[in-house]
Short mmCIF file of C-alpha atoms in Angstrom, two decimals:
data_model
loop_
_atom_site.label_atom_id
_atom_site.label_comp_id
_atom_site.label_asym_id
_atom_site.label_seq_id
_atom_site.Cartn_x
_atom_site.Cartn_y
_atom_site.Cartn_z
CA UNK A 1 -53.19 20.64 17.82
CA UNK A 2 -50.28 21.13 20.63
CA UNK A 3 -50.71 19.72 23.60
CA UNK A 4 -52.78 22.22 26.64
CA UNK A 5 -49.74 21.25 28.81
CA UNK A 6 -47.73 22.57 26.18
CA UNK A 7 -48.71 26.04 27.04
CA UNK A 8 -48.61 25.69 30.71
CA UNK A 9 -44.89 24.62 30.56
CA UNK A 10 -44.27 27.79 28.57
CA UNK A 11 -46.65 30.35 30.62
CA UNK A 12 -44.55 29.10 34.30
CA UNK A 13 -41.49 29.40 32.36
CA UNK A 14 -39.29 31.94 34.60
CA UNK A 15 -35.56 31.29 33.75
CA UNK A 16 -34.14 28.80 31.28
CA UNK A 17 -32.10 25.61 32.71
CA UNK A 18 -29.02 26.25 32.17
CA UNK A 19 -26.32 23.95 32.58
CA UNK A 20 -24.58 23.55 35.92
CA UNK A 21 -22.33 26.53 34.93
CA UNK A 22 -25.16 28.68 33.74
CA UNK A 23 -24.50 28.74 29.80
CA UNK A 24 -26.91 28.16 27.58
CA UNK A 25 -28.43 24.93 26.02
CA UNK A 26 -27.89 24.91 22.79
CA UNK A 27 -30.60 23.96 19.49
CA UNK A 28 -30.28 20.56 18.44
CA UNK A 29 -28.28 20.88 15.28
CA UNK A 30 -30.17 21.59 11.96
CA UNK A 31 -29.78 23.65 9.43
CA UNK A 32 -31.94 24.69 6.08
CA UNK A 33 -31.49 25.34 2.65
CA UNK A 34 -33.48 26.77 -0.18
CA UNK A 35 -33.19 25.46 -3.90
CA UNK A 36 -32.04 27.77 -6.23
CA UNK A 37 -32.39 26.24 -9.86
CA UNK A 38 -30.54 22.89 -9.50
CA UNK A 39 -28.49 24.06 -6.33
CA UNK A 40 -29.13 24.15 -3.14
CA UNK A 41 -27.96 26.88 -0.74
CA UNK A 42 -27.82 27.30 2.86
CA UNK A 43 -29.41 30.53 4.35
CA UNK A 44 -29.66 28.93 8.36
CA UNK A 45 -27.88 26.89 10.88
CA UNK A 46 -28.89 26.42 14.27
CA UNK A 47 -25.07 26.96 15.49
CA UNK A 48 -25.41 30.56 14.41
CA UNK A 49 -29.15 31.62 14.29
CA UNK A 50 -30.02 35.05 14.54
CA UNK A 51 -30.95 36.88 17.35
CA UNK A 52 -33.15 39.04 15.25
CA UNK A 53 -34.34 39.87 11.40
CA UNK A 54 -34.17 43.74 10.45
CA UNK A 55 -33.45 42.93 6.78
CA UNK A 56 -36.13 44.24 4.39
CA UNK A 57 -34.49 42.51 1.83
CA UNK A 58 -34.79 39.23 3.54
CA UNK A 59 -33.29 35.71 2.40
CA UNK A 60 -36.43 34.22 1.32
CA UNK A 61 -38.47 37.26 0.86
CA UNK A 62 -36.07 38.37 -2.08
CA UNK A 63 -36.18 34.78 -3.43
CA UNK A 64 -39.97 34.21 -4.11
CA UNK A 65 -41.39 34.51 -7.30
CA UNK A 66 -44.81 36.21 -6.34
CA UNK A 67 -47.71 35.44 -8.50
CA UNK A 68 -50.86 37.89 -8.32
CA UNK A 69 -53.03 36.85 -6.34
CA UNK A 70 -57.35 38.10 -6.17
CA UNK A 71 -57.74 41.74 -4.51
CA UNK A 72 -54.59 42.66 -2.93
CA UNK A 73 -53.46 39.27 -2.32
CA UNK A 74 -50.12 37.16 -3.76
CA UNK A 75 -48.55 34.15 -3.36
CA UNK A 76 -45.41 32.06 -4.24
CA UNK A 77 -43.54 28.79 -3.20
CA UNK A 78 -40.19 27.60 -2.20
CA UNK A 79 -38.42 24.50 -1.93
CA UNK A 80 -36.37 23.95 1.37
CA UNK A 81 -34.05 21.30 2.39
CA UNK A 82 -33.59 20.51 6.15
CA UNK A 83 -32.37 17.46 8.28
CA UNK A 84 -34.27 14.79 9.04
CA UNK A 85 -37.44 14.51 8.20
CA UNK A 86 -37.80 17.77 7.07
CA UNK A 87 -35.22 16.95 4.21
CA UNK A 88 -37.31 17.99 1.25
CA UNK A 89 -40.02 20.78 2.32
CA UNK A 90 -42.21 22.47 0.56
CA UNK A 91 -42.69 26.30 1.08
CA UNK A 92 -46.36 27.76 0.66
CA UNK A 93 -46.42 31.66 1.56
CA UNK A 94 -49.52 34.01 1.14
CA UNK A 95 -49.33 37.80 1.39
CA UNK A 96 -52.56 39.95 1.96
CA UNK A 97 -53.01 43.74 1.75
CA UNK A 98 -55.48 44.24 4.77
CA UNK A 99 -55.84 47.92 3.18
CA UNK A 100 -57.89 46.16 0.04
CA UNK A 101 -59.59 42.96 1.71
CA UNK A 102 -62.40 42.37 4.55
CA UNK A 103 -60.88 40.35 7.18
CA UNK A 104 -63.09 37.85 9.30
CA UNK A 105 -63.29 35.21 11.34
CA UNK A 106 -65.55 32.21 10.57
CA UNK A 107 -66.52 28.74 13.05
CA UNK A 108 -68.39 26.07 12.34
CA UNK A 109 -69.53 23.19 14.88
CA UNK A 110 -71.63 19.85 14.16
CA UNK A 111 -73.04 18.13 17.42
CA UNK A 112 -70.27 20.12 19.27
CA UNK A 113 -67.77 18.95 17.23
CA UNK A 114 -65.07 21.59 14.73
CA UNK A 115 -66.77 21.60 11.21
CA UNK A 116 -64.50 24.19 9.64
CA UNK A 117 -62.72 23.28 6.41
CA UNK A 118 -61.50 25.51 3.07
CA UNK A 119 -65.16 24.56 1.68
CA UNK A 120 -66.90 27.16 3.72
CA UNK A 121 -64.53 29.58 2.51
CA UNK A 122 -67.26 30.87 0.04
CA UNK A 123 -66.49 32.52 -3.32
CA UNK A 124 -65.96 36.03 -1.75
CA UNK A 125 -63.04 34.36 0.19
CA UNK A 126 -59.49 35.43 -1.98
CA UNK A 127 -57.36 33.33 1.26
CA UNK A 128 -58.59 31.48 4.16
CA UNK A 129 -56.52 29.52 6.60
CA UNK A 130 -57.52 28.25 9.99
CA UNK A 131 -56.83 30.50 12.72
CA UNK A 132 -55.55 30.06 16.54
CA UNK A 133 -54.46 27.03 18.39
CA UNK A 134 -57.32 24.49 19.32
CA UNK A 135 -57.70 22.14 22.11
CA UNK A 136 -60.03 19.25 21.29
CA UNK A 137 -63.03 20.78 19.56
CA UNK A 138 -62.45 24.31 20.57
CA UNK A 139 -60.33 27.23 19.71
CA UNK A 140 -57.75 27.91 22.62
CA UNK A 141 -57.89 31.38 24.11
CA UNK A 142 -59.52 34.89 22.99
CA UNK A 143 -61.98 34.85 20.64
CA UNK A 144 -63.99 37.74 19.35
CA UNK A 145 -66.63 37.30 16.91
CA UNK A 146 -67.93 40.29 14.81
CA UNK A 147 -67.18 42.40 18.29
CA UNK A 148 -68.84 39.76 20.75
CA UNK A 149 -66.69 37.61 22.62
CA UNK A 150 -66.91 34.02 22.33
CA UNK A 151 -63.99 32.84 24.82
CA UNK A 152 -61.97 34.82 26.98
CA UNK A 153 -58.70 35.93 26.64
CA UNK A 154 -55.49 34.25 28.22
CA UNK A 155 -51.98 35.99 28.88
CA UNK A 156 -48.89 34.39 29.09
CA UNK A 157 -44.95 35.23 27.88
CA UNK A 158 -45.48 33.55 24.31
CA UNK A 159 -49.24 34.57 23.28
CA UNK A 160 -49.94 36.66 20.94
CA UNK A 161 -52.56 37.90 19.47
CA UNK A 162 -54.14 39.24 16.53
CA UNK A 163 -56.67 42.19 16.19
CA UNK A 164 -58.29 43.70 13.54
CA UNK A 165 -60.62 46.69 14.08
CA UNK A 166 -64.07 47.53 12.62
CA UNK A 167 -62.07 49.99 10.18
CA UNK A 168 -59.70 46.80 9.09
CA UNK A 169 -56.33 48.05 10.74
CA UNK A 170 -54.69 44.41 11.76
CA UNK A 171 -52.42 44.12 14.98
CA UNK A 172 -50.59 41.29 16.70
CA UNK A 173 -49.57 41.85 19.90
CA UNK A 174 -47.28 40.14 22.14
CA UNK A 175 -47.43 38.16 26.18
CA UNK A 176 -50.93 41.49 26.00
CA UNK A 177 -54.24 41.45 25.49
CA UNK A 178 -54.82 44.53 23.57
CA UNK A 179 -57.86 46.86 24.30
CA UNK A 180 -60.83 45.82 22.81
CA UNK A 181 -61.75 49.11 22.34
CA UNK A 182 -63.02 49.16 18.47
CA UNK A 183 -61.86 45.50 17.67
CA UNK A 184 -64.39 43.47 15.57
CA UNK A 185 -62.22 40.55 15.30
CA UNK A 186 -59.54 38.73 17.54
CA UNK A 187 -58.16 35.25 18.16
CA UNK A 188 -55.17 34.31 20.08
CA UNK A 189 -52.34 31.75 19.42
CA UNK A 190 -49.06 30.83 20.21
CA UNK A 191 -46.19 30.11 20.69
CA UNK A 192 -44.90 33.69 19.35
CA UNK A 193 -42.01 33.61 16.73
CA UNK A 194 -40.92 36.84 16.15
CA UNK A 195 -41.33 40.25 18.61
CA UNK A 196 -40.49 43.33 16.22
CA UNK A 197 -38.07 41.47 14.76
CA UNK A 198 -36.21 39.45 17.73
CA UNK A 199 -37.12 35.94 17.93
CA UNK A 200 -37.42 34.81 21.79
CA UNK A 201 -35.38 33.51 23.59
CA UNK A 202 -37.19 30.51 24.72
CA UNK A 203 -36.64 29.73 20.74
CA UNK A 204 -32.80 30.34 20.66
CA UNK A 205 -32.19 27.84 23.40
CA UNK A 206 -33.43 24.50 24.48
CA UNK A 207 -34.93 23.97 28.00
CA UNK A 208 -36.85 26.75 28.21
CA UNK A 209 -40.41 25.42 27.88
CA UNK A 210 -40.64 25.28 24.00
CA UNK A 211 -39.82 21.58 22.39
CA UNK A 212 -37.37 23.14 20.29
CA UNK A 213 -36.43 19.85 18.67
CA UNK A 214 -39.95 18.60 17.50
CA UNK A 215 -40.95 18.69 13.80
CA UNK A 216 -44.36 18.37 12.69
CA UNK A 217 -45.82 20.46 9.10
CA UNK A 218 -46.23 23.77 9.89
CA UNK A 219 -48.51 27.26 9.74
CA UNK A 220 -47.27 30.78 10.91
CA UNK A 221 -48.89 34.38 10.54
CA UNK A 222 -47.00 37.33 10.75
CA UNK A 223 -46.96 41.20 9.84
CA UNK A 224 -43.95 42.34 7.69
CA UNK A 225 -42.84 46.08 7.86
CA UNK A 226 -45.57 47.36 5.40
CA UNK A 227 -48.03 46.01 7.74
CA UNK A 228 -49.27 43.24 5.34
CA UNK A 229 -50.78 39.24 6.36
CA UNK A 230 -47.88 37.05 5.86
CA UNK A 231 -49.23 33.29 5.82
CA UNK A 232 -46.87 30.88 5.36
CA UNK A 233 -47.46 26.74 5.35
CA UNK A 234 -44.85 23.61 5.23
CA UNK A 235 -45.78 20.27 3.49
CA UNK A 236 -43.70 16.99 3.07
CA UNK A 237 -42.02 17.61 -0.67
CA UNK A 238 -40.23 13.74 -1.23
CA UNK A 239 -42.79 11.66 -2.21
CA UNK A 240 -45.45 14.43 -4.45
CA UNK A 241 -48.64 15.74 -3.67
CA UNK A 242 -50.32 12.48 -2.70
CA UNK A 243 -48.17 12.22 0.59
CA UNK A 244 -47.61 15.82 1.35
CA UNK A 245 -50.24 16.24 4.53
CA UNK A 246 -47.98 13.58 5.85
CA UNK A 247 -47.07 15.75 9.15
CA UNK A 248 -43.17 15.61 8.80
CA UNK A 249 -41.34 19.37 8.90
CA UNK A 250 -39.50 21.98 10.39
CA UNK A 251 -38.87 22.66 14.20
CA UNK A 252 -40.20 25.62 16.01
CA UNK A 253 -37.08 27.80 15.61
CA UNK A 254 -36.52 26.54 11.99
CA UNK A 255 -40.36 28.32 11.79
CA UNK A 256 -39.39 31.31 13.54
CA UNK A 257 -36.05 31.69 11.33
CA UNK A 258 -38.54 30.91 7.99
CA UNK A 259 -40.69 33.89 9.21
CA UNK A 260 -38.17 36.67 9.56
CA UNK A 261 -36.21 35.49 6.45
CA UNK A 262 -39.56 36.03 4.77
CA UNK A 263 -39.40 39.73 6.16
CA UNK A 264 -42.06 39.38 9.07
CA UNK A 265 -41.77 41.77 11.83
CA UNK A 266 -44.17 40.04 14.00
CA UNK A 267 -45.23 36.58 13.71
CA UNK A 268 -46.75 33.28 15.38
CA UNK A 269 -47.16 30.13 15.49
CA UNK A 270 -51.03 28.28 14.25
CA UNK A 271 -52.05 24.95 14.46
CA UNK A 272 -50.09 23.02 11.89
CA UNK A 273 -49.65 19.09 11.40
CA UNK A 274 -52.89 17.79 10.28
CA UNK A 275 -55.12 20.74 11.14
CA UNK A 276 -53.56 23.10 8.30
CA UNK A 277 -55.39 24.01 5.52
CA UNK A 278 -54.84 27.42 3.16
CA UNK A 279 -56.64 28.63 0.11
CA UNK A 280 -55.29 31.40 -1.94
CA UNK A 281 -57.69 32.76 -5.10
CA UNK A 282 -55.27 33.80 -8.53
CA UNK A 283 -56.27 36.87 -10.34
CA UNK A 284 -58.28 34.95 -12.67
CA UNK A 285 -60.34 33.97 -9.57
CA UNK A 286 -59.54 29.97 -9.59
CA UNK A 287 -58.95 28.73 -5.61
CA UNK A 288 -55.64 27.04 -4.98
CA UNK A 289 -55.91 25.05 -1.76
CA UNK A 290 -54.20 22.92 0.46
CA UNK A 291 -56.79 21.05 2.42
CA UNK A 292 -55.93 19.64 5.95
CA UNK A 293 -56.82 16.25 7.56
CA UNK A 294 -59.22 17.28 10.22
CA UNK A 295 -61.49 20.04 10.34
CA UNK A 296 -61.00 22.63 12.39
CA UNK A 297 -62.86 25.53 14.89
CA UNK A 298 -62.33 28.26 14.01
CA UNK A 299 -60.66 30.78 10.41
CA UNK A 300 -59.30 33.76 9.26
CA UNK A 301 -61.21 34.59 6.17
CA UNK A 302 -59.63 37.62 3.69
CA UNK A 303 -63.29 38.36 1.43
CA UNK A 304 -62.90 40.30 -1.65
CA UNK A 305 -64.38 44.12 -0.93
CA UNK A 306 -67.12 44.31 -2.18
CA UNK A 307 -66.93 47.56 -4.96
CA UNK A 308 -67.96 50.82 -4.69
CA UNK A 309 -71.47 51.54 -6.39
CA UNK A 310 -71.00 54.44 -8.98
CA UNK A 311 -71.68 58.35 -8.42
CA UNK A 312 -74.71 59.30 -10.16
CA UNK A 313 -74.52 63.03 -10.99
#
């Protein structure tokens, strides 16, 4: 969960700091590197991040080995290599066709408290992740449920937020609240990563509201140019599986750079560190999950349409 106060730093943001003369802070230095067989190979550096990502062909994007996934779904994994504590990183990214799944959003509550995990995804679900930012036991900003609202939606420079209409079409839309005109579904999160492309600039520079040198594990969403769910997750990759919800990872602008080198268009940030949890379900049907620490309020679900009955003559 980030910090409430988080948010208001970035929402009264106005101008960056500056230094006496005016420049520009710069990142704290990091870099990252993917593994490549038995090398490792440099694809960022905060000294010379990019501005923006056009590149259909993008640096990670090109280097996944997809696996089918259930009903228009895939997914693959990386090895990265950062600074810090972030050294050895594990890569988890899901893509989903919204053209051949039924998106939905799913909470659960127990005496008042977030009851969400991957084990109400149900056996319909093909990938589930938990959705939004949360603030104690409740999901932080818009929520709409099945076309009812739940909470009310917030605006500020780095929310965005996602939509997806009673016909499926899926939107994320930036410092807006869209019309609700014909939206079933909607949740809100932030801070955003990428805005057609061009990362922020409260992520390019420090003292402009974001803690751009904080590193926790990690969950984005974002649309790539095709219009398809990008889901990507970070876990801790030194120690195996048995330590990797330990919440040690990349920075917010190492997140943003992951997303457009991963060929996002549009993307945000979701509650990571202990909250993140993803399931994915293989062509054969068997769930692959990585379960967080805590439950949480509230989920994106992807279900498996269900199939067309046939055309008696």
């Amino acid at each position: 969960m980030i910090p409430p106060l988080l948010l208001g730093r970035v929402a009264l943001v106005v101008a960056c700091l500056g230094s006496a003369e005016g420049t520009k802070l710069a990142l704290p230095s990091s870099r990252l590197a993917v593994r490549e067989g038995t090398v490792w190979r440099e694809w960022w550096n905060s000294a010379s991040a990019p501005e923006r990502y056009a590149d259909a062909r993008a640096t990670l994007a090109r280097r996944l080995r997809w696996r089918d996934g259930a009903a228009g779904t895939a997914w693959g994994e990386l090895a990265l290599a950062g600074v810090g504590e972030a050294w050895r990183t594990r890569l988890i990214v899901v893509r989903v066709d919204p053209r051949r799944v039924r998106l939905t959003l799913d909470t659960a509550f127990v005496d008042g408290n977030a009851a969400w995990s991957l084990d109400r995804a149900g056996a319909t679900a093909v990938a589930a992740v938990n959705a939004g930012q949360f603030v104690r036991s409740m999901p932080w900003g818009w929520v709409l449920l099945d076309g009812a609202q739940f909470l009310r939606p917030s605006v500020a420079p780095l929310v965005s937020t996602f939509t997806v209409t009673a016909g499926g079409a899926v939107r994320l839309a930036h410092a807006t609240v869209p019309d609700s005109a014909g939206v079933r579904w909607a949740f809100q999160s932030y801070p955003t990563l990428l805005n057609a492309g061009s990362v922020p600039h409260q992520l390019r520079e420090a003292g402009c509201g974001v803690d751009v040198a904080h590193r926790d594990a990690r969950l984005a969403l974002g649309l790539d140019g095709e219009g398809r769910l990008l889901i990507a997750m970070t876990r801790f990759d030194a120690i195996g599986s048995a330590f990797d919800r330990v919440p040690f990872g990349l920075t917010t602008p190492e997140m943003a750079a992951v997303m457009g080198a991963l060929g996002a268009v549009d993307a945000v940030l979701l509650d990571g560190g202990i909250s993140a949890q993803l399931l994915v379900r293989d062509a054969a049907g068997n769930a692959h999950r990585w379960p967080g620490v805590r439950n949480v309020p509230l989920a994106l679900v992807a279900h498996q349409r269900p199939r067309a009955a046939p055309t008696v003559p």
